Amino acid sequence: MKTETDQRWVVPERGNRAAMGLAIWLAKRLGWRRLQFLLWPIAVYFFVCHAAARRASRMYLSRILRKRAGHRQVVRHFHTFAQAVLDRLFFLMAPQTMPAVRCSGRDAFLRIMEQGQGCLLLGAHIGSFEALRALGRDHAITLKMLMYRSNLGGATQVLEALDPSYQNTIIPIGQPETMLQVAESLQQGHVIGILGDRSPDTGRTVTVPFLGKDIFLPEGPYRLALATGVPILLLCATRGRDGAYEVRFEPFNVPYPTSRKDRPQFVQDAAERYARWMQEQCAKSPFSWFNFYDYWKELP
């Protein structure tokens, strides 16, 4: 299900199907470098035309920058998002021309993969998760994403159509066979990716502090970890000044409980650990956090 806040984004996202189709048409004819010049006009357009996103961006940036964000910072935020969408397009459409990918913490990830037990990669809407797919191809690793398919809009569907095999890498959340697919994938040594920074309206949330005020995070990733017993790694992939993506793996370091009565405390500790990690990543790349809605539920 969608939250009330998510609902306001359903119509704009679907309405961008034509715009995304135009972007793909231009990308095929102009190429990645030439299309870069259109990103600033696109960012300005969204700044002018999308008031709710503009307010949400300003609220977030004011928190992470610890001062009131001005128009330039908000436009830069939109530009960074537009850049990530363009890069994602080329990750899917033309992998041979995709941006370079660097990696830190790779050894911890590969050690887990060598054990053949699979793992959970816990990320957020920071940077681009598509950069990890390049790493997976380099090491013959199968990555599958847990996603709410019903929440995806037209723009995302147009992007996914660029790679016919993309849908085979997605496990839809909330289906009767979801857990079975997850279990089978992990038994085969696959990687399950989850973005844990948005909460569906199910009531199964954890309250944690983030950038000075409490937010609600979903319990799902941590309940899944308890059910499967596989290791968790934190993952973030952000774009550097040189255009290359840095994929960063980080140990989760929250021990699994030894008894059932300690499971609620584990879920709370795990969510707090995740929120601290997310805040650290936002501090490193403040313009790469892409949640353009009323995240703290403060906007009128």
JSON list of N, CA, C and O in Angstrom, two decimals, residues 151-183:
[
{"chain": "A", "resi": 151, "resn": "ASN", "atom": "N", "xyz": [3.87, 0.46, -6.78]},
{"chain": "A", "resi": 151, "resn": "ASN", "atom": "CA", "xyz": [4.16, 1.87, -6.57]},
{"chain": "A", "resi": 151, "resn": "ASN", "atom": "C", "xyz": [4.94, 2.49, -7.71]},
{"chain": "A", "resi": 151, "resn": "ASN", "atom": "O", "xyz": [5.15, 3.69, -7.74]},
{"chain": "A", "resi": 152, "resn": "LEU", "atom": "N", "xyz": [5.44, 1.66, -8.64]},
{"chain": "A", "resi": 152, "resn": "LEU", "atom": "CA", "xyz": [6.27, 2.20, -9.70]},
{"chain": "A", "resi": 152, "resn": "LEU", "atom": "C", "xyz": [5.42, 2.94, -10.72]},
{"chain": "A", "resi": 152, "resn": "LEU", "atom": "O", "xyz": [4.33, 2.51, -11.08]},
{"chain": "A", "resi": 153, "resn": "GLY", "atom": "N", "xyz": [5.93, 4.05, -11.21]},
{"chain": "A", "resi": 153, "resn": "GLY", "atom": "CA", "xyz": [5.21, 4.85, -12.18]},
{"chain": "A", "resi": 153, "resn": "GLY", "atom": "C", "xyz": [5.70, 4.61, -13.59]},
{"chain": "A", "resi": 153, "resn": "GLY", "atom": "O", "xyz": [6.56, 3.77, -13.86]},
{"chain": "A", "resi": 154, "resn": "GLY", "atom": "N", "xyz": [5.14, 5.39, -14.52]},
{"chain": "A", "resi": 154, "resn": "GLY", "atom": "CA", "xyz": [5.45, 5.20, -15.92]},
{"chain": "A", "resi": 154, "resn": "GLY", "atom": "C", "xyz": [6.90, 5.43, -16.26]},
{"chain": "A", "resi": 154, "resn": "GLY", "atom": "O", "xyz": [7.46, 4.72, -17.10]},
{"chain": "A", "resi": 155, "resn": "ALA", "atom": "N", "xyz": [7.53, 6.42, -15.62]},
{"chain": "A", "resi": 155, "resn": "ALA", "atom": "CA", "xyz": [8.93, 6.71, -15.94]},
{"chain": "A", "resi": 155, "resn": "ALA", "atom": "C", "xyz": [9.82, 5.51, -15.64]},
{"chain": "A", "resi": 155, "resn": "ALA", "atom": "O", "xyz": [10.69, 5.14, -16.43]},
{"chain": "A", "resi": 156, "resn": "THR", "atom": "N", "xyz": [9.60, 4.88, -14.48]},
{"chain": "A", "resi": 156, "resn": "THR", "atom": "CA", "xyz": [10.39, 3.71, -14.12]},
{"chain": "A", "resi": 156, "resn": "THR", "atom": "C", "xyz": [10.12, 2.55, -15.07]},
{"chain": "A", "resi": 156, "resn": "THR", "atom": "O", "xyz": [11.04, 1.83, -15.46]},
{"chain": "A", "resi": 157, "resn": "GLN", "atom": "N", "xyz": [8.88, 2.38, -15.45]},
{"chain": "A", "resi": 157, "resn": "GLN", "atom": "CA", "xyz": [8.54, 1.29, -16.37]},
{"chain": "A", "resi": 157, "resn": "GLN", "atom": "C", "xyz": [9.20, 1.48, -17.73]},
{"chain": "A", "resi": 157, "resn": "GLN", "atom": "O", "xyz": [9.63, 0.51, -18.36]},
{"chain": "A", "resi": 158, "resn": "VAL", "atom": "N", "xyz": [9.28, 2.73, -18.19]},
{"chain": "A", "resi": 158, "resn": "VAL", "atom": "CA", "xyz": [9.96, 2.99, -19.47]},
{"chain": "A", "resi": 158, "resn": "VAL", "atom": "C", "xyz": [11.44, 2.66, -19.35]},
{"chain": "A", "resi": 158, "resn": "VAL", "atom": "O", "xyz": [12.03, 2.04, -20.25]},
{"chain": "A", "resi": 159, "resn": "LEU", "atom": "N", "xyz": [12.05, 3.02, -18.23]},
{"chain": "A", "resi": 159, "resn": "LEU", "atom": "CA", "xyz": [13.47, 2.71, -18.03]},
{"chain": "A", "resi": 159, "resn": "LEU", "atom": "C", "xyz": [13.71, 1.20, -18.01]},
{"chain": "A", "resi": 159, "resn": "LEU", "atom": "O", "xyz": [14.65, 0.69, -18.62]},
{"chain": "A", "resi": 160, "resn": "GLU", "atom": "N", "xyz": [12.85, 0.48, -17.31]},
{"chain": "A", "resi": 160, "resn": "GLU", "atom": "CA", "xyz": [13.04, -0.96, -17.19]},
{"chain": "A", "resi": 160, "resn": "GLU", "atom": "C", "xyz": [12.90, -1.66, -18.53]},
{"chain": "A", "resi": 160, "resn": "GLU", "atom": "O", "xyz": [13.51, -2.71, -18.77]},
{"chain": "A", "resi": 161, "resn": "ALA", "atom": "N", "xyz": [12.10, -1.08, -19.42]},
{"chain": "A", "resi": 161, "resn": "ALA", "atom": "CA", "xyz": [11.90, -1.70, -20.73]},
{"chain": "A", "resi": 161, "resn": "ALA", "atom": "C", "xyz": [13.18, -1.69, -21.56]},
{"chain": "A", "resi": 161, "resn": "ALA", "atom": "O", "xyz": [13.29, -2.42, -22.55]},
{"chain": "A", "resi": 162, "resn": "LEU", "atom": "N", "xyz": [14.16, -0.88, -21.17]},
{"chain": "A", "resi": 162, "resn": "LEU", "atom": "CA", "xyz": [15.42, -0.83, -21.90]},
{"chain": "A", "resi": 162, "resn": "LEU", "atom": "C", "xyz": [16.20, -2.13, -21.76]},
{"chain": "A", "resi": 162, "resn": "LEU", "atom": "O", "xyz": [17.02, -2.47, -22.61]},
{"chain": "A", "resi": 163, "resn": "ASP", "atom": "N", "xyz": [15.98, -2.84, -20.66]},
{"chain": "A", "resi": 163, "resn": "ASP", "atom": "CA", "xyz": [16.68, -4.10, -20.42]},
{"chain": "A", "resi": 163, "resn": "ASP", "atom": "C", "xyz": [15.64, -5.18, -20.15]},
{"chain": "A", "resi": 163, "resn": "ASP", "atom": "O", "xyz": [15.09, -5.25, -19.05]},
{"chain": "A", "resi": 164, "resn": "PRO", "atom": "N", "xyz": [15.34, -6.02, -21.14]},
{"chain": "A", "resi": 164, "resn": "PRO", "atom": "CA", "xyz": [14.28, -7.02, -20.98]},
{"chain": "A", "resi": 164, "resn": "PRO", "atom": "C", "xyz": [14.50, -7.98, -19.81]},
{"chain": "A", "resi": 164, "resn": "PRO", "atom": "O", "xyz": [13.55, -8.53, -19.28]},
{"chain": "A", "resi": 165, "resn": "SER", "atom": "N", "xyz": [15.75, -8.17, -19.41]},
{"chain": "A", "resi": 165, "resn": "SER", "atom": "CA", "xyz": [16.03, -9.08, -18.31]},
{"chain": "A", "resi": 165, "resn": "SER", "atom": "C", "xyz": [15.86, -8.42, -16.94]},
{"chain": "A", "resi": 165, "resn": "SER", "atom": "O", "xyz": [15.95, -9.09, -15.91]},
{"chain": "A", "resi": 166, "resn": "TYR", "atom": "N", "xyz": [15.59, -7.12, -16.92]},
{"chain": "A", "resi": 166, "resn": "TYR", "atom": "CA", "xyz": [15.54, -6.38, -15.66]},
{"chain": "A", "resi": 166, "resn": "TYR", "atom": "C", "xyz": [14.44, -6.91, -14.73]},
{"chain": "A", "resi": 166, "resn": "TYR", "atom": "O", "xyz": [14.65, -7.08, -13.53]},
{"chain": "A", "resi": 167, "resn": "GLN", "atom": "N", "xyz": [13.26, -7.16, -15.30]},
{"chain": "A", "resi": 167, "resn": "GLN", "atom": "CA", "xyz": [12.14, -7.60, -14.46]},
{"chain": "A", "resi": 167, "resn": "GLN", "atom": "C", "xyz": [12.42, -8.94, -13.79]},
{"chain": "A", "resi": 167, "resn": "GLN", "atom": "O", "xyz": [11.85, -9.24, -12.74]},
{"chain": "A", "resi": 168, "resn": "ASN", "atom": "N", "xyz": [13.30, -9.75, -14.38]},
{"chain": "A", "resi": 168, "resn": "ASN", "atom": "CA", "xyz": [13.64, -11.04, -13.77]},
{"chain": "A", "resi": 168, "resn": "ASN", "atom": "C", "xyz": [14.48, -10.88, -12.51]},
{"chain": "A", "resi": 168, "resn": "ASN", "atom": "O", "xyz": [14.66, -11.84, -11.77]},
{"chain": "A", "resi": 169, "resn": "THR", "atom": "N", "xyz": [15.00, -9.67, -12.30]},
{"chain": "A", "resi": 169, "resn": "THR", "atom": "CA", "xyz": [15.83, -9.43, -11.12]},
{"chain": "A", "resi": 169, "resn": "THR", "atom": "C", "xyz": [15.03, -8.80, -9.99]},
{"chain": "A", "resi": 169, "resn": "THR", "atom": "O", "xyz": [15.61, -8.41, -8.98]},
{"chain": "A", "resi": 170, "resn": "ILE", "atom": "N", "xyz": [13.72, -8.67, -10.15]},
{"chain": "A", "resi": 170, "resn": "ILE", "atom": "CA", "xyz": [12.88, -8.02, -9.15]},
{"chain": "A", "resi": 170, "resn": "ILE", "atom": "C", "xyz": [11.98, -9.04, -8.47]},
{"chain": "A", "resi": 170, "resn": "ILE", "atom": "O", "xyz": [11.32, -9.85, -9.14]},
{"chain": "A", "resi": 171, "resn": "ILE", "atom": "N", "xyz": [11.93, -9.01, -7.14]},
{"chain": "A", "resi": 171, "resn": "ILE", "atom": "CA", "xyz": [11.00, -9.82, -6.36]},
{"chain": "A", "resi": 171, "resn": "ILE", "atom": "C", "xyz": [9.96, -8.86, -5.77]},
{"chain": "A", "resi": 171, "resn": "ILE", "atom": "O", "xyz": [10.32, -8.01, -4.95]},
{"chain": "A", "resi": 172, "resn": "PRO", "atom": "N", "xyz": [8.71, -8.95, -6.20]},
{"chain": "A", "resi": 172, "resn": "PRO", "atom": "CA", "xyz": [7.70, -8.00, -5.71]},
{"chain": "A", "resi": 172, "resn": "PRO", "atom": "C", "xyz": [7.35, -8.27, -4.25]},
{"chain": "A", "resi": 172, "resn": "PRO", "atom": "O", "xyz": [7.16, -9.42, -3.84]},
{"chain": "A", "resi": 173, "resn": "ILE", "atom": "N", "xyz": [7.28, -7.21, -3.47]},
{"chain": "A", "resi": 173, "resn": "ILE", "atom": "CA", "xyz": [6.91, -7.32, -2.06]},
{"chain": "A", "resi": 173, "resn": "ILE", "atom": "C", "xyz": [5.39, -7.44, -1.96]},
{"chain": "A", "resi": 173, "resn": "ILE", "atom": "O", "xyz": [4.63, -6.85, -2.71]},
{"chain": "A", "resi": 174, "resn": "GLY", "atom": "N", "xyz": [4.94, -8.23, -0.98]},
{"chain": "A", "resi": 174, "resn": "GLY", "atom": "CA", "xyz": [3.51, -8.33, -0.69]},
{"chain": "A", "resi": 174, "resn": "GLY", "atom": "C", "xyz": [2.79, -9.40, -1.47]},
{"chain": "A", "resi": 174, "resn": "GLY", "atom": "O", "xyz": [1.56, -9.50, -1.38]},
{"chain": "A", "resi": 175, "resn": "GLN", "atom": "N", "xyz": [3.51, -10.24, -2.21]},
{"chain": "A", "resi": 175, "resn": "GLN", "atom": "CA", "xyz": [2.89, -11.33, -2.95]},
{"chain": "A", "resi": 175, "resn": "GLN", "atom": "C", "xyz": [2.97, -12.62, -2.13]},
{"chain": "A", "resi": 175, "resn": "GLN", "atom": "O", "xyz": [3.86, -12.79, -1.30]},
{"chain": "A", "resi": 176, "resn": "PRO", "atom": "N", "xyz": [2.05, -13.57, -2.36]},
{"chain": "A", "resi": 176, "resn": "PRO", "atom": "CA", "xyz": [2.07, -14.82, -1.59]},
{"chain": "A", "resi": 176, "resn": "PRO", "atom": "C", "xyz": [3.39, -15.58, -1.72]},
{"chain": "A", "resi": 176, "resn": "PRO", "atom": "O", "xyz": [3.82, -16.26, -0.78]},
{"chain": "A", "resi": 177, "resn": "GLU", "atom": "N", "xyz": [4.05, -15.46, -2.88]},
{"chain": "A", "resi": 177, "resn": "GLU", "atom": "CA", "xyz": [5.28, -16.22, -3.11]},
{"chain": "A", "resi": 177, "resn": "GLU", "atom": "C", "xyz": [6.54, -15.43, -2.81]},
{"chain": "A", "resi": 177, "resn": "GLU", "atom": "O", "xyz": [7.65, -15.91, -3.08]},
{"chain": "A", "resi": 178, "resn": "THR", "atom": "N", "xyz": [6.40, -14.24, -2.23]},
{"chain": "A", "resi": 178, "resn": "THR", "atom": "CA", "xyz": [7.58, -13.38, -2.01]},
{"chain": "A", "resi": 178, "resn": "THR", "atom": "C", "xyz": [8.64, -14.06, -1.17]},
{"chain": "A", "resi": 178, "resn": "THR", "atom": "O", "xyz": [9.81, -14.15, -1.57]},
{"chain": "A", "resi": 179, "resn": "MET", "atom": "N", "xyz": [8.27, -14.57, 0.00]},
{"chain": "A", "resi": 179, "resn": "MET", "atom": "CA", "xyz": [9.26, -15.17, 0.89]},
{"chain": "A", "resi": 179, "resn": "MET", "atom": "C", "xyz": [9.86, -16.42, 0.28]},
{"chain": "A", "resi": 179, "resn": "MET", "atom": "O", "xyz": [11.05, -16.71, 0.49]},
{"chain": "A", "resi": 180, "resn": "LEU", "atom": "N", "xyz": [9.07, -17.17, -0.46]},
{"chain": "A", "resi": 180, "resn": "LEU", "atom": "CA", "xyz": [9.60, -18.37, -1.11]},
{"chain": "A", "resi": 180, "resn": "LEU", "atom": "C", "xyz": [10.67, -17.99, -2.13]},
{"chain": "A", "resi": 180, "resn": "LEU", "atom": "O", "xyz": [11.73, -18.63, -2.21]},
{"chain": "A", "resi": 181, "resn": "GLN", "atom": "N", "xyz": [10.41, -16.94, -2.92]},
{"chain": "A", "resi": 181, "resn": "GLN", "atom": "CA", "xyz": [11.39, -16.48, -3.90]},
{"chain": "A", "resi": 181, "resn": "GLN", "atom": "C", "xyz": [12.67, -15.99, -3.22]},
{"chain": "A", "resi": 181, "resn": "GLN", "atom": "O", "xyz": [13.78, -16.25, -3.70]},
{"chain": "A", "resi": 182, "resn": "VAL", "atom": "N", "xyz": [12.50, -15.28, -2.11]},
{"chain": "A", "resi": 182, "resn": "VAL", "atom": "CA", "xyz": [13.67, -14.80, -1.37]},
{"chain": "A", "resi": 182, "resn": "VAL", "atom": "C", "xyz": [14.49, -15.98, -0.85]},
{"chain": "A", "resi": 182, "resn": "VAL", "atom": "O", "xyz": [15.72, -16.02, -1.00]},
{"chain": "A", "resi": 183, "resn": "ALA", "atom": "N", "xyz": [13.82, -16.94, -0.23]},
{"chain": "A", "resi": 183, "resn": "ALA", "atom": "CA", "xyz": [14.52, -18.10, 0.32]},
{"chain": "A", "resi": 183, "resn": "ALA", "atom": "C", "xyz": [15.25, -18.88, -0.76]},
{"chain": "A", "resi": 183, "resn": "ALA", "atom": "O", "xyz": [16.42, -19.27, -0.59]}
]
